[in-house]
Short mmCIF file of C-alpha atoms in Angstrom, two decimals:
data_model
loop_
_atom_site.label_atom_id
_atom_site.label_comp_id
_atom_site.label_asym_id
_atom_site.label_seq_id
_atom_site.Cartn_x
_atom_site.Cartn_y
_atom_site.Cartn_z
CA MET I 1 -0.19 0.00 0.15
CA VAL I 2 1.29 3.56 -0.83
CA VAL I 3 1.79 5.91 2.17
CA GLU I 4 -0.58 8.57 1.76
CA LYS I 5 1.96 11.45 2.52
CA GLU I 6 4.22 9.92 -0.05
CA LEU I 7 1.53 10.44 -2.87
CA ASN I 8 2.46 13.67 -4.23
CA SER I 9 5.92 12.32 -5.32
CA PHE I 10 4.18 10.09 -7.99
CA ARG I 11 4.68 11.16 -11.57
CA LEU I 12 2.79 14.50 -11.30
CA ASP I 13 3.94 15.30 -14.72
CA ASP I 14 2.22 12.41 -16.64
CA ALA I 15 -0.84 12.53 -18.52
CA LEU I 16 -3.62 11.12 -16.55
CA PRO I 17 -5.87 8.26 -17.66
CA THR I 18 -9.03 9.47 -19.19
CA PRO I 19 -12.09 9.61 -17.55
CA ALA I 20 -13.51 6.35 -19.18
CA GLU I 21 -10.25 4.61 -17.91
CA GLN I 22 -10.80 5.95 -14.52
CA ALA I 23 -14.09 4.67 -14.10
CA ASP I 24 -12.99 1.25 -15.38
CA ARG I 25 -10.20 1.26 -12.74
CA LEU I 26 -12.69 2.12 -9.91
CA ILE I 27 -14.86 -0.70 -11.25
CA LEU I 28 -12.04 -2.93 -11.11
CA TRP I 29 -10.93 -1.98 -7.51
CA ILE I 30 -14.47 -2.34 -6.21
CA ALA I 31 -15.03 -5.84 -7.81
CA SER I 32 -11.86 -7.10 -6.17
CA HIS I 33 -12.76 -6.08 -2.87
CA GLN I 34 -16.42 -6.82 -2.74
CA SER I 35 -16.65 -10.26 -1.62
CA LEU I 36 -20.73 -10.14 -1.80
CA SER I 37 -22.84 -8.66 -4.35
CA GLY I 38 -24.65 -6.23 -1.93
CA GLU I 39 -22.07 -5.27 0.36
CA TRP I 40 -20.32 -2.06 0.54
CA VAL I 41 -16.49 -1.35 0.45
CA GLU I 42 -14.62 1.31 1.73
CA ASN I 43 -11.27 3.15 1.28
CA SER I 44 -9.76 6.54 1.67
CA ILE I 45 -10.64 9.02 -0.87
CA ALA I 46 -6.82 9.75 -1.23
CA GLU I 47 -5.94 5.96 -1.85
CA ILE I 48 -8.97 5.66 -4.50
CA ASP I 49 -7.59 8.85 -6.11
CA ALA I 50 -4.30 7.33 -6.56
CA TRP I 51 -5.66 4.00 -7.97
CA ILE I 52 -7.61 5.39 -10.27
CA GLY I 53 -5.02 7.98 -11.43
CA ALA I 54 -6.90 11.38 -10.46
CA ALA I 55 -5.05 14.58 -10.06
CA ILE I 56 -3.43 14.35 -6.62
CA ALA I 57 -3.18 18.38 -6.43
CA SER I 58 -7.19 18.36 -6.23
CA PRO I 59 -8.05 15.61 -3.99
CA GLY I 60 -11.34 14.15 -4.39
CA VAL I 61 -12.49 16.56 -7.31
CA THR I 62 -12.07 13.99 -10.32
CA GLN I 63 -13.63 11.11 -8.10
CA GLY I 64 -16.49 13.30 -7.29
CA TRP I 65 -16.93 14.49 -10.75
CA LEU I 66 -17.06 10.87 -12.05
CA LEU I 67 -19.23 9.49 -9.24
CA ASP I 68 -21.69 12.48 -10.15
CA GLU I 69 -21.97 11.33 -13.77
CA GLU I 70 -25.03 9.36 -15.03
CA ASP I 71 -23.20 7.10 -17.09
CA VAL I 72 -21.06 5.86 -13.90
CA LYS I 73 -24.11 5.98 -11.76
CA LYS I 74 -25.55 3.12 -13.90
CA PHE I 75 -22.31 1.00 -12.81
CA ILE I 76 -21.21 2.28 -9.23
CA GLU I 77 -23.28 3.19 -5.92
CA ALA I 78 -21.30 5.43 -3.69
CA GLN I 79 -22.08 7.02 -0.48
CA THR I 80 -21.21 10.42 1.00
CA PRO I 81 -17.62 10.62 2.38
CA VAL I 82 -17.27 10.48 6.00
CA ASN I 83 -13.82 11.26 7.48
CA ALA I 84 -12.25 11.47 3.92
CA ARG I 85 -13.28 8.10 3.30
CA ARG I 86 -16.01 6.68 0.99
CA LYS I 87 -17.94 3.55 0.57
CA PHE I 88 -18.96 2.04 -2.82
CA ARG I 89 -20.77 -0.97 -4.45
CA LEU I 90 -21.29 -2.11 -7.97
CA THR I 91 -24.79 -2.26 -9.34
CA PHE I 92 -25.83 -5.20 -11.39
CA ALA I 93 -24.97 -3.30 -14.66
CA GLY I 94 -21.60 -2.62 -12.81
CA TRP I 95 -21.02 -6.31 -12.48
CA LYS I 96 -21.84 -6.99 -16.07
CA HIS I 97 -19.50 -4.10 -17.24
CA TYR I 98 -16.87 -5.53 -15.06
CA GLU I 99 -17.21 -9.03 -16.71
CA THR I 100 -16.78 -7.14 -20.19
CA ILE I 101 -13.79 -5.44 -18.93
CA LYS I 102 -12.07 -9.07 -17.76
CA ARG I 103 -12.90 -10.27 -21.03
CA ALA I 104 -11.08 -7.51 -22.87
CA GLU I 105 -7.80 -8.29 -21.03
CA VAL I 106 -5.15 -9.16 -23.86
CA GLU I 107 -4.10 -12.48 -24.49
CA SER I 108 -0.40 -11.81 -24.62
CA ARG I 109 2.90 -13.71 -24.43
CA THR I 110 4.87 -10.43 -23.45
CA ALA I 111 5.74 -9.12 -20.16
CA PHE I 112 6.88 -5.43 -19.21
CA MET I 113 9.68 -4.54 -17.33
CA ALA I 114 9.41 -1.30 -15.23
CA MET I 115 12.69 -0.28 -14.05
CA GLN I 116 15.32 2.56 -13.37
CA PHE I 117 17.34 3.12 -16.43
CA GLY I 118 21.16 3.83 -16.41
CA ASP I 119 22.21 1.11 -13.51
CA ALA I 120 24.47 -1.03 -15.61
CA GLU I 121 24.46 -3.92 -12.98
CA LEU I 122 20.47 -3.91 -13.21
CA ASP I 123 20.84 -3.72 -16.97
CA ALA I 124 22.90 -6.76 -17.10
CA ILE I 125 20.75 -8.63 -14.57
CA VAL I 126 17.45 -7.89 -16.78
CA GLU I 127 19.26 -8.87 -20.08
CA SER I 128 21.16 -11.92 -19.10
CA TYR I 129 18.84 -13.51 -16.26
CA PHE I 130 15.41 -12.02 -16.17
CA LYS I 131 14.79 -12.13 -19.74
CA PRO I 132 15.84 -15.97 -20.25
CA ALA I 133 13.70 -16.66 -16.85
CA VAL I 134 10.75 -14.97 -18.32
CA GLN I 135 11.25 -16.85 -21.74
CA ARG I 136 11.66 -20.30 -19.72
CA ALA I 137 7.75 -19.85 -18.72
CA GLY I 138 6.86 -19.04 -22.25
CA PHE I 139 6.76 -15.33 -22.31
CA GLU I 140 8.93 -12.54 -23.63
CA LEU I 141 10.10 -9.77 -21.26
CA ARG I 142 10.44 -6.17 -22.76
CA VAL I 143 11.68 -2.99 -21.45
CA LEU I 144 10.57 0.36 -22.81
CA THR I 145 13.66 0.80 -24.77
CA ASP I 146 13.17 -2.62 -26.90
CA GLY I 147 12.12 -1.74 -30.34
CA GLN I 148 11.37 1.75 -29.46
CA ALA I 149 9.46 3.91 -32.01
CA ALA I 150 9.24 7.41 -32.17
CA GLY I 151 6.86 9.39 -30.09
CA LEU I 152 6.19 10.28 -26.45
CA LEU I 153 7.52 7.67 -24.00
CA ASP I 154 4.67 7.94 -21.70
CA ASP I 155 2.18 7.20 -24.51
CA GLN I 156 4.54 4.22 -25.57
CA MET I 157 4.63 2.98 -21.91
CA ARG I 158 0.83 2.84 -21.60
CA VAL I 159 0.61 0.82 -24.80
CA ARG I 160 3.20 -1.87 -23.24
CA LEU I 161 1.48 -1.96 -20.05
CA ARG I 162 -1.84 -2.46 -21.66
CA THR I 163 -0.59 -4.98 -24.16
CA SER I 164 1.69 -7.14 -21.78
CA ARG I 165 0.21 -10.04 -19.99
CA PHE I 166 2.15 -9.27 -16.73
CA THR I 167 4.65 -6.73 -15.42
CA ILE I 168 7.96 -6.92 -13.45
CA ALA I 169 8.72 -3.84 -11.23
CA ASP I 170 12.11 -3.59 -10.03
CA LEU I 171 12.24 -1.38 -6.76
CA THR I 172 15.94 -1.21 -6.12
CA HIS I 173 15.98 2.70 -6.64
CA ALA I 174 12.50 3.48 -4.93
CA ASN I 175 12.18 4.92 -8.80
CA ASN I 176 8.58 6.67 -8.96
CA GLY I 177 8.21 5.67 -12.28
CA ALA I 178 8.32 2.17 -11.61
CA TYR I 179 5.93 2.28 -8.71
CA TRP I 180 3.60 4.19 -10.96
CA GLU I 181 3.95 1.61 -13.72
CA ALA I 182 3.16 -1.12 -11.25
CA GLY I 183 0.00 0.59 -10.01
CA PHE I 184 -0.98 1.20 -13.51
CA ALA I 185 -0.68 -2.52 -14.39
CA GLU I 186 -2.57 -3.50 -11.37
CA GLY I 187 -5.45 -1.18 -11.95
CA LEU I 188 -5.75 -3.01 -15.44
CA GLY I 189 -5.91 -6.18 -13.25
CA ARG I 190 -2.53 -7.52 -14.64
CA PRO I 191 -0.36 -9.55 -12.33
CA VAL I 192 2.66 -7.67 -11.05
CA ILE I 193 5.74 -9.16 -9.83
CA TYR I 194 8.17 -7.11 -7.69
CA THR I 195 11.96 -7.36 -7.60
CA CYS I 196 14.56 -5.53 -5.63
CA ARG I 197 18.63 -5.97 -5.03
CA LYS I 198 19.37 -7.55 -1.82
CA LYS I 199 21.52 -4.54 -0.64
CA GLU I 200 18.83 -2.14 -0.98
CA TRP I 201 16.05 -4.65 0.31
CA ASN I 202 18.04 -4.56 3.37
CA GLU I 203 18.54 -0.90 4.11
CA LEU I 204 16.19 1.22 6.51
CA ASN I 205 15.60 5.01 6.39
CA GLU I 206 16.25 7.38 9.02
CA HIS I 207 13.24 6.16 10.80
CA GLY I 208 14.19 2.56 10.89
CA ARG I 209 11.89 1.52 8.29
CA ASN I 210 12.52 -0.03 4.90
CA LYS I 211 13.27 2.50 1.99
CA VAL I 212 10.82 0.51 -0.25
CA HIS I 213 7.59 2.34 -0.27
CA PHE I 214 5.18 -0.61 -0.78
CA ASP I 215 4.12 -2.87 2.27
CA THR I 216 5.61 -5.88 0.25
CA ASN I 217 4.78 -8.63 2.78
CA HIS I 218 1.69 -9.55 0.87
CA MET I 219 3.12 -9.03 -2.69
CA ALA I 220 5.21 -11.36 -4.99
CA THR I 221 8.95 -10.07 -4.50
CA ILE I 222 12.03 -11.56 -6.16
CA ILE I 223 15.20 -10.48 -3.93
CA TRP I 224 18.03 -10.56 -6.26
CA ASP I 225 21.83 -10.67 -5.12
CA PRO I 226 24.34 -9.85 -8.00
CA SER I 227 26.86 -12.34 -6.52
CA ASN I 228 24.17 -15.09 -7.20
CA PRO I 229 21.68 -13.89 -9.86
CA ASN I 230 20.81 -17.52 -11.04
CA GLU I 231 18.72 -18.03 -7.91
CA ALA I 232 16.59 -15.00 -8.37
CA ALA I 233 16.23 -16.26 -12.11
CA GLN I 234 14.87 -19.57 -10.82
CA ARG I 235 12.50 -18.03 -8.49
CA LEU I 236 11.36 -15.90 -11.26
CA THR I 237 10.69 -18.55 -13.47
CA ALA I 238 8.89 -20.38 -10.83
CA MET I 239 6.74 -17.34 -9.68
CA ILE I 240 5.49 -16.89 -13.32
CA ARG I 241 4.55 -20.31 -13.11
CA ALA I 242 2.64 -20.19 -9.99
CA THR I 243 1.00 -16.92 -10.94
CA LEU I 244 -0.03 -17.82 -14.41
CA PRO I 245 -0.41 -21.79 -14.40
CA ALA I 246 -2.86 -22.14 -17.23
CA GLU I 247 -0.89 -20.04 -19.40
CA ALA I 248 2.97 -20.36 -18.52
CA LYS I 249 5.20 -23.12 -20.15
CA MET I 250 5.53 -25.51 -16.87
CA THR I 251 8.61 -27.20 -18.00
CA ASP I 252 12.15 -26.32 -18.86
CA ARG I 253 12.21 -29.04 -21.53
CA VAL I 254 12.60 -28.08 -25.19
CA SER I 255 9.93 -30.01 -27.34
#
């Protein structure tokens, strides 16, 4: 989970998702947390804003506008906020739209690598170990610069995220871009696997807390050590197979 006071450091210069994309991301969040069709689910306005990609400079404004739109009201019921928190639930039409969103998910054999550029050691790990590890599971791992076309990098990044079956996000540098891309992928309903160099994973900040922004205890995380990269590569292959057992290649044998 992102710490609320840190939200203002996340990619404020990026173009925001369109209103339709924001509404779909909210529907995905509600559906993933609503265990019974009629129950209400609750979260802070700030975290919902972050999840849907709303402007952090104006907390709750985009969210409130979306929820007031008649087209959105067909899918989402929302209560008046209390103590900066709001309750939601999907309507029957909302559940039908959720199924439409899920059916539209890509059937892709590619994965996207969200990472800090300019770290020679990380670049070598990705190229020599992560890419082969992903290939053993039957997918192709791509970074943003692979086959890069002319145009805006942010637009290309969003296309890569939308057309990838899953994302691998490296947390080594606490890179805001990698965090944002991971959150964007999760908002699309794509699996995200996190990686981090062992040295940075064990580092603490001045408050004695891990420097990594996310609470990764409940997230799929591969810790890699440059002195033994094969171990991380093997774990990565196994994690992809465990995450996508119906789609991944489940054996290293060459047919």
